[in-house]
Short mmCIF file of C-alpha atoms and ligand atoms in Angstrom, two decimals:
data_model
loop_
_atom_site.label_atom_id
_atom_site.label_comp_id
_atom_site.label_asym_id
_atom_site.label_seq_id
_atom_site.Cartn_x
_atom_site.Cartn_y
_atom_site.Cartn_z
CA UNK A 1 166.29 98.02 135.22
CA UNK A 2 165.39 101.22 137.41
CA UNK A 3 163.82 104.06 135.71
CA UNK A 4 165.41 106.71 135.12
CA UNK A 5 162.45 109.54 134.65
CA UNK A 6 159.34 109.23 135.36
CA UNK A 7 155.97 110.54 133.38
CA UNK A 8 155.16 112.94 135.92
CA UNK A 9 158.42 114.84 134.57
CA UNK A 10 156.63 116.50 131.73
CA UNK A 11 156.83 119.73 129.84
CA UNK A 12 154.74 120.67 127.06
CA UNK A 13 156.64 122.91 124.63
CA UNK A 14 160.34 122.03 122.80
CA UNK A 15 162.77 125.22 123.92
CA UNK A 16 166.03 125.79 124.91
CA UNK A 17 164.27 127.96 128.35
CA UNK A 18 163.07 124.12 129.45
CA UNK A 19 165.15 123.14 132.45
CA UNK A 20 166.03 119.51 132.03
CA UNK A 21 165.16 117.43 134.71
CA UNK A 22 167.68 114.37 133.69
CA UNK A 23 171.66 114.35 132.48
CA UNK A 24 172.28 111.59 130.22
CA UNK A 25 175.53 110.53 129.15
CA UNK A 26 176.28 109.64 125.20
CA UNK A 27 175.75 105.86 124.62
CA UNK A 28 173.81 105.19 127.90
CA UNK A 29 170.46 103.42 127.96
CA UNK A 30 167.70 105.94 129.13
CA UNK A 31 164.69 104.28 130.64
CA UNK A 32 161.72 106.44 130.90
CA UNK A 33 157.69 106.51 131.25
CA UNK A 34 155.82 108.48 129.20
CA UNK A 35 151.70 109.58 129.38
CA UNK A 36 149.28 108.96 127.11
CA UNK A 37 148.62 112.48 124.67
CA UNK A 38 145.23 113.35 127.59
CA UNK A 39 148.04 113.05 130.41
CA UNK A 40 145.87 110.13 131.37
CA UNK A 41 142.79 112.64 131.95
CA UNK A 42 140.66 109.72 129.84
CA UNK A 43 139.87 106.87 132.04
CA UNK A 44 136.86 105.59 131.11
CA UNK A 45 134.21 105.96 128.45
CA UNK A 46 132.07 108.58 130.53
CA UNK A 47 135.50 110.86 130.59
CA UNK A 48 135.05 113.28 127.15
CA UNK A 49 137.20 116.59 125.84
CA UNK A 50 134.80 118.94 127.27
CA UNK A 51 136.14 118.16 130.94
CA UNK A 52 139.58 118.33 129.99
CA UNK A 53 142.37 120.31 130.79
CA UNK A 54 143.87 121.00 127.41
CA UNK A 55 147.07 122.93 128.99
CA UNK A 56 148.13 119.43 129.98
CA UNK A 57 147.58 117.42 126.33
CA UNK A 58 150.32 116.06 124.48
CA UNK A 59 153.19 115.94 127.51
CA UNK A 60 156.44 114.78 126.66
CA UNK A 61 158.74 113.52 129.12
CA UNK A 62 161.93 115.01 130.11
CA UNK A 63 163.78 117.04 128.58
CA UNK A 64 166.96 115.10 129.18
CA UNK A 65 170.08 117.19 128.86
CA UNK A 66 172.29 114.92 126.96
CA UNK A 67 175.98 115.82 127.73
CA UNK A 68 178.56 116.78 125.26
CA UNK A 69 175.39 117.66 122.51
CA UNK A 70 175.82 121.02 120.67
CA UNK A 71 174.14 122.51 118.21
CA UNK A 72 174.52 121.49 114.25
CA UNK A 73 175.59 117.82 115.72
CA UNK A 74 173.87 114.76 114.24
CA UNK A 75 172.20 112.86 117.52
CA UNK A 76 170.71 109.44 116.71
CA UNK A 77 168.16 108.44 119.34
CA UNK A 78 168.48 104.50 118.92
CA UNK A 79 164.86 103.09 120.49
CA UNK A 80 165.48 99.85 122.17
CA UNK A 81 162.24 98.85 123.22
CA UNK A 82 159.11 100.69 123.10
CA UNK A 83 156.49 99.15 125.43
CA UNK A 84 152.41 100.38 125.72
CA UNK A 85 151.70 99.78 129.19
CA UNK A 86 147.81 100.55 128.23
CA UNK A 87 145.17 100.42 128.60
CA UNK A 88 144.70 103.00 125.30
CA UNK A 89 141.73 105.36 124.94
CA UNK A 90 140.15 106.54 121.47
CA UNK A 91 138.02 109.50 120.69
CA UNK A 92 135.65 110.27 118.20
CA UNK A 93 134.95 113.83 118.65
CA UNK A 94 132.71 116.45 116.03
CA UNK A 95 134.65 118.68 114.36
CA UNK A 96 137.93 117.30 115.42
CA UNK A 97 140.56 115.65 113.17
CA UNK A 98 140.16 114.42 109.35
CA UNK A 99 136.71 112.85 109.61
CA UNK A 100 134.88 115.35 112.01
CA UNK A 101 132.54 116.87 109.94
CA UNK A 102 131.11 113.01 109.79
CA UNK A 103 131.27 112.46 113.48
CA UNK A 104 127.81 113.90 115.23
CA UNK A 105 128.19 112.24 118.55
CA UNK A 106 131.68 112.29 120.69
CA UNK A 107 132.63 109.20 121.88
CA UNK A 108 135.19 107.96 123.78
CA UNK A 109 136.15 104.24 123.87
CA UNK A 110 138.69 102.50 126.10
CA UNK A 111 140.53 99.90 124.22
CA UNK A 112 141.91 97.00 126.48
CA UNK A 113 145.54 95.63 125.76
CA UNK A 114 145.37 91.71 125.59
CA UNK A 115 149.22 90.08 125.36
CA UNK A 116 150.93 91.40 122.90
CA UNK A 117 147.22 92.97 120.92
CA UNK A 118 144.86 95.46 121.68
CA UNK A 119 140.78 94.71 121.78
CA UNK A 120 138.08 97.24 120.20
CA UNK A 121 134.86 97.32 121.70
CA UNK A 122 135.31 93.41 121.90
CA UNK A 123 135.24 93.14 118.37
CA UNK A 124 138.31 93.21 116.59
CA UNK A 125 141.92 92.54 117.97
CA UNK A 126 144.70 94.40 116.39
CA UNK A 127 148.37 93.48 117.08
CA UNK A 128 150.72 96.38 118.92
CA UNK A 129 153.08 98.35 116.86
CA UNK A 130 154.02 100.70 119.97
CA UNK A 131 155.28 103.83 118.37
CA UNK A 132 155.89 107.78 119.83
CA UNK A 133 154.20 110.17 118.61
CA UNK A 134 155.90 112.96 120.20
CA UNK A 135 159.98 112.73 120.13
CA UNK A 136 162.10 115.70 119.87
CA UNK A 137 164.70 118.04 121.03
CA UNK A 138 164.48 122.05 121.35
CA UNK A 139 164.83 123.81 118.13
CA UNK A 140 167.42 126.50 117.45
CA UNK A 141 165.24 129.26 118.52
CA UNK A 142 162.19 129.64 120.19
CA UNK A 143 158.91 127.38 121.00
CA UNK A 144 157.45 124.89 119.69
CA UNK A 145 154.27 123.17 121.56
CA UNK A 146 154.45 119.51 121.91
CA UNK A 147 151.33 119.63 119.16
CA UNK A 148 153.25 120.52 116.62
CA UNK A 149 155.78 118.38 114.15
CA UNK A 150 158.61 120.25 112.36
CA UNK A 151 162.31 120.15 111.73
CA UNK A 152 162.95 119.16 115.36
CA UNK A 153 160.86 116.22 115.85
CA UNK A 154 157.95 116.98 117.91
CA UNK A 155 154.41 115.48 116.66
CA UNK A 156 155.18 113.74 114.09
CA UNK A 157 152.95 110.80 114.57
CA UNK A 158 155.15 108.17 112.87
CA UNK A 159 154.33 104.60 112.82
CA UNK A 160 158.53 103.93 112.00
CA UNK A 161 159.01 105.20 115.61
CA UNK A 162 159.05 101.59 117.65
CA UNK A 163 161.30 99.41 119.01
CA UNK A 164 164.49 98.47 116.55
CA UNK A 165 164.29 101.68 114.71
CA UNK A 166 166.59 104.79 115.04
CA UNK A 167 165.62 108.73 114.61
CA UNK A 168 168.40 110.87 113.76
CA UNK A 169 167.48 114.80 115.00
CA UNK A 170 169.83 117.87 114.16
CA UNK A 171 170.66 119.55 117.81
CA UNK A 172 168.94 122.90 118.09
CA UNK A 173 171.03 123.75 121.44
CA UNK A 174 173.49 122.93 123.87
CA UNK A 175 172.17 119.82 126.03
CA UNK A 176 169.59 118.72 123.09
CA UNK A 177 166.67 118.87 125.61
CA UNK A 178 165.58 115.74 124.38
CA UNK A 179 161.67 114.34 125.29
CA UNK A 180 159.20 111.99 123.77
CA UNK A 181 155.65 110.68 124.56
CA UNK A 182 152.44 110.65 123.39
CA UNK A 183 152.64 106.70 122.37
CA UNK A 184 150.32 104.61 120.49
CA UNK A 185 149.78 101.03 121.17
CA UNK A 186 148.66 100.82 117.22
CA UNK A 187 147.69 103.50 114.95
CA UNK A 188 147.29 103.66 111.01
CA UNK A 189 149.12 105.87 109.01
CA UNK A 190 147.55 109.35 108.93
CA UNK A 191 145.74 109.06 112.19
CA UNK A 192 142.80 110.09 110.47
CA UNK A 193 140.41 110.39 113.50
CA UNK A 194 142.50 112.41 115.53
CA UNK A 195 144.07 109.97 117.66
CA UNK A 196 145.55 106.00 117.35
CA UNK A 197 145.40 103.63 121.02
CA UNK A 198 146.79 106.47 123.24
CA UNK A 199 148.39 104.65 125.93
CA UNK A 200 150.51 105.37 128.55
CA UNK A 201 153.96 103.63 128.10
CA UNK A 202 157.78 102.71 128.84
CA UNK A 203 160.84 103.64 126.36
CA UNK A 204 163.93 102.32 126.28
CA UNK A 205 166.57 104.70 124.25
CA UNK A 206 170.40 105.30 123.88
CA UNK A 207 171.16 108.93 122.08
CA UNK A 208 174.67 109.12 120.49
CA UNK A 209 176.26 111.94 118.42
CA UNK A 210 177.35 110.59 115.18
CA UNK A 211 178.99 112.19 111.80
CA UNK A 212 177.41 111.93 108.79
CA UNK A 213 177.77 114.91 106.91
CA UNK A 214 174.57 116.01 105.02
CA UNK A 215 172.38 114.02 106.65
CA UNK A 216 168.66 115.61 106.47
CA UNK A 217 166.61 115.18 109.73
CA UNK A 218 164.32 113.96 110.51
CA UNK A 219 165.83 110.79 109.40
CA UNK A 220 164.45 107.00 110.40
CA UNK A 221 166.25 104.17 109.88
CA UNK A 222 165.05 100.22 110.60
CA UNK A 223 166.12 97.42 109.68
CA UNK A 224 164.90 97.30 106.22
CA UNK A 225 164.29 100.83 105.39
CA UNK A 226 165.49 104.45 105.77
CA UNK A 227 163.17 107.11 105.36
CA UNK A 228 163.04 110.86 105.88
CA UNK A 229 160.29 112.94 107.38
CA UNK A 230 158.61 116.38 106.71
CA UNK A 231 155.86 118.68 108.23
CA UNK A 232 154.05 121.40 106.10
CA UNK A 233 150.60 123.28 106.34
CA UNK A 234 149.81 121.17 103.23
CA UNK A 235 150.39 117.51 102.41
CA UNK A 236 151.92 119.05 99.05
CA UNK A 237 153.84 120.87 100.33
CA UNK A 238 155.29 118.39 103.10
CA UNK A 239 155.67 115.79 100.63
CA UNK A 240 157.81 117.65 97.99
CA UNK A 241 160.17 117.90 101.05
CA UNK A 242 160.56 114.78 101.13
CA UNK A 243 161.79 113.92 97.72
CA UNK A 244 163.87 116.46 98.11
CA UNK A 245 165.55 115.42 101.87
CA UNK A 246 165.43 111.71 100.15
CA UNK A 247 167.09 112.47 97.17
CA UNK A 248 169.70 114.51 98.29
CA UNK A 249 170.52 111.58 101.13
CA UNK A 250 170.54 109.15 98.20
CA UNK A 251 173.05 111.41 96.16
CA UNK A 252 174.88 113.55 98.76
CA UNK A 253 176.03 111.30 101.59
CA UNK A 254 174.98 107.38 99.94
CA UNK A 255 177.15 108.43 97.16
CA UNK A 256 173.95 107.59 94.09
CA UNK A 257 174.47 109.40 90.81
CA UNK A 258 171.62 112.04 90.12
CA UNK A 259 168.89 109.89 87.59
CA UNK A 260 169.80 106.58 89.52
CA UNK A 261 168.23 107.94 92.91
CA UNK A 262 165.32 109.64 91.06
CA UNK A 263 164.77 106.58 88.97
CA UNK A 264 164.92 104.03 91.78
CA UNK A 265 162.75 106.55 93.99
CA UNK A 266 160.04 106.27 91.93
CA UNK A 267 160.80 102.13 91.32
CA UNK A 268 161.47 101.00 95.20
CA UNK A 269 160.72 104.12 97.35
CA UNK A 270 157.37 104.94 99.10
CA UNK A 271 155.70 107.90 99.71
CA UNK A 272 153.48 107.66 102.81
CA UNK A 273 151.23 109.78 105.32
CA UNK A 274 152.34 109.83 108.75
CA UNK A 275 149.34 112.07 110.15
CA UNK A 276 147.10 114.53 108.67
CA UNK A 277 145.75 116.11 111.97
CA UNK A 278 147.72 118.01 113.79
CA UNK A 279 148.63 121.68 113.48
CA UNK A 280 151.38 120.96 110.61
CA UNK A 281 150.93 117.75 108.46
CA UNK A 282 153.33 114.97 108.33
CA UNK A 283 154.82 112.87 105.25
CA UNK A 284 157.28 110.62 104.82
CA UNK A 285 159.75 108.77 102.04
CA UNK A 286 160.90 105.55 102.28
CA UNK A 287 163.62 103.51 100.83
CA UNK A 288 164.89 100.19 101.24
CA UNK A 289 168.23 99.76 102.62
CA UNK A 290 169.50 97.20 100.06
CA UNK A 291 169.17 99.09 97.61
CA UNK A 292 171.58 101.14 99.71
CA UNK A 293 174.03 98.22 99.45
CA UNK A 294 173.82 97.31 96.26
CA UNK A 295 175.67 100.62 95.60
CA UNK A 296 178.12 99.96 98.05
CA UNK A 297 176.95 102.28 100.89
CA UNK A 298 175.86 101.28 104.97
CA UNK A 299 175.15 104.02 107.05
CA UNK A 300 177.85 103.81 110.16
CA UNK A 301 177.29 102.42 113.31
CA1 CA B 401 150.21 112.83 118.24
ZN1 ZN B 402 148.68 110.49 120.33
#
């Protein structure tokens, strides 16, 4: 299938003064390239941050303008197939990310892909979960830098966000100015270093405007498990949002009474860390989906 938009269509900040550079109809596969977060600046293991051009990190591509989007509406961004195209690059740099004040030397290590696994310093293989870490549309007002997670997507660093699942987004503005990149061939959950196998990579993705009243965004959905997501200047305060975006999905629009959803929170539900490095930190809640069903509820299709 041809591509539709290329990597080299980037911007760098969610807002509604972006001019898109695609028009994508509701229901329609998009088929796009994305960079890796250094805009490939990273090539090989003699390439460190102190060369780089940091006005071109974390570049998401688009924004597509997806027609008949307005904002308040529900738009589900249903991922088809996430692919790393590799290779990935890692860095280990002082000062930088969760662990820095134990890192003394930077480092930066290019990690081959190898079928359907990527290959550390020859050592150990780890298979691909390709997920974006960047995926968004322009909020309400204002700016937000690609670095940054919030309400409208943005840097959330997810490891949900891979092929099969879908992100539900709350437009911020006419056109949604949808973009995504920054993908990881594989990265643990709270990206602890600063970085998972940044790789350059292809996305396939179909956004549709659906109704579900009292949804709270960001919302994931896979085949086992819904979850919602949250950024805050402190984990604390990220994941209290959480319980209370989960909760009020479980009672408001799956229909749960009040001590049921708490109570089976706390029996099936996970709280997890999505990232702890970038300017806001991300948590999420998860739940599985038949417990969904064994009250009677499916979210619609
Ligand atoms: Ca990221
Ligand atoms: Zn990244």
């Amino acid at each position: 299938m041809a591509c539709d938009l290329t990597r080299d269509k980037a911007f760098f900040a969610f807002s509604a003064e972006v001019e898109p550079v695609l028009r994508a109809k509701q229901g329609e596969e998009i088929h796009l390239t994305t960079h890796d977060c250094f805009s490939g600046q990273l090539k090989t293991s003699a390439d460190t941050l102190e060369t780089l051009d940091w006005s071109i990190t974390n570049p998401a591509t688009g924004p597509v303008y997806i027609e008949g989007t307005k904002p308040g509406d529900l738009l589900r961004i249903d991922l088809r197939e996430v692919t790393a195209t590799g290779p990935s690059v890692m860095v280990a740099v002082p000062n930088v990310g969760a662990l820095g004040h134990l890192i003394t030397e930077e480092e930066t290590v290019i990690v081959e892909h190898v079928g359907d696994t990527v290959v550390f310093k020859d050592t150990v293989v780890v298979k691909q979960n390709p997920m974006l870490g960047v995926i968004g549309v322009a909020p309400a007002e204002g700016e937000i830098p690609n670095s940054t997670p919030g309400t409208h997507g943005g840097n959330m660093d997810c490891t949900l966000i891979t092929s099969g699942s879908s992100l539900y987004l709350t437009v911020g503005v006419e056109g949604a100015l949808f973009g995504c990149g920054d993908m990881h061939a594989v990265m643990g959950d709270g990206e602890v270093v600063v970085c998972g196998a940044e790789t350059p990579g292809e996305v396939r993705l179909t956004p549709q405007v659906v109704d579900i009243p009292g949804m709270p965004t960001p919302f994931i959905e896979n085949d086992e498990i819904v979850a919602v997501v949250a950024s805050a200047e402190t984990v604390d305060d990220a994941y209290k949002l959480t319980l209370d975006m989960m909760h009020g999905f479980l009672t408001k629009v799956a229909g749960i009474p009040n001590n049921d959803a708490a109570m089976l929170m706390s029996l099936v539900g996970n709280l997890k860390f999505c990232q702890v490095v970038d300017p806001l930190l991300t948590v999420r809640f998860e739940f599985p989906k038949s417990v969904l069903a064994d009250y009677g509820y499916v979210l619609p299709r």
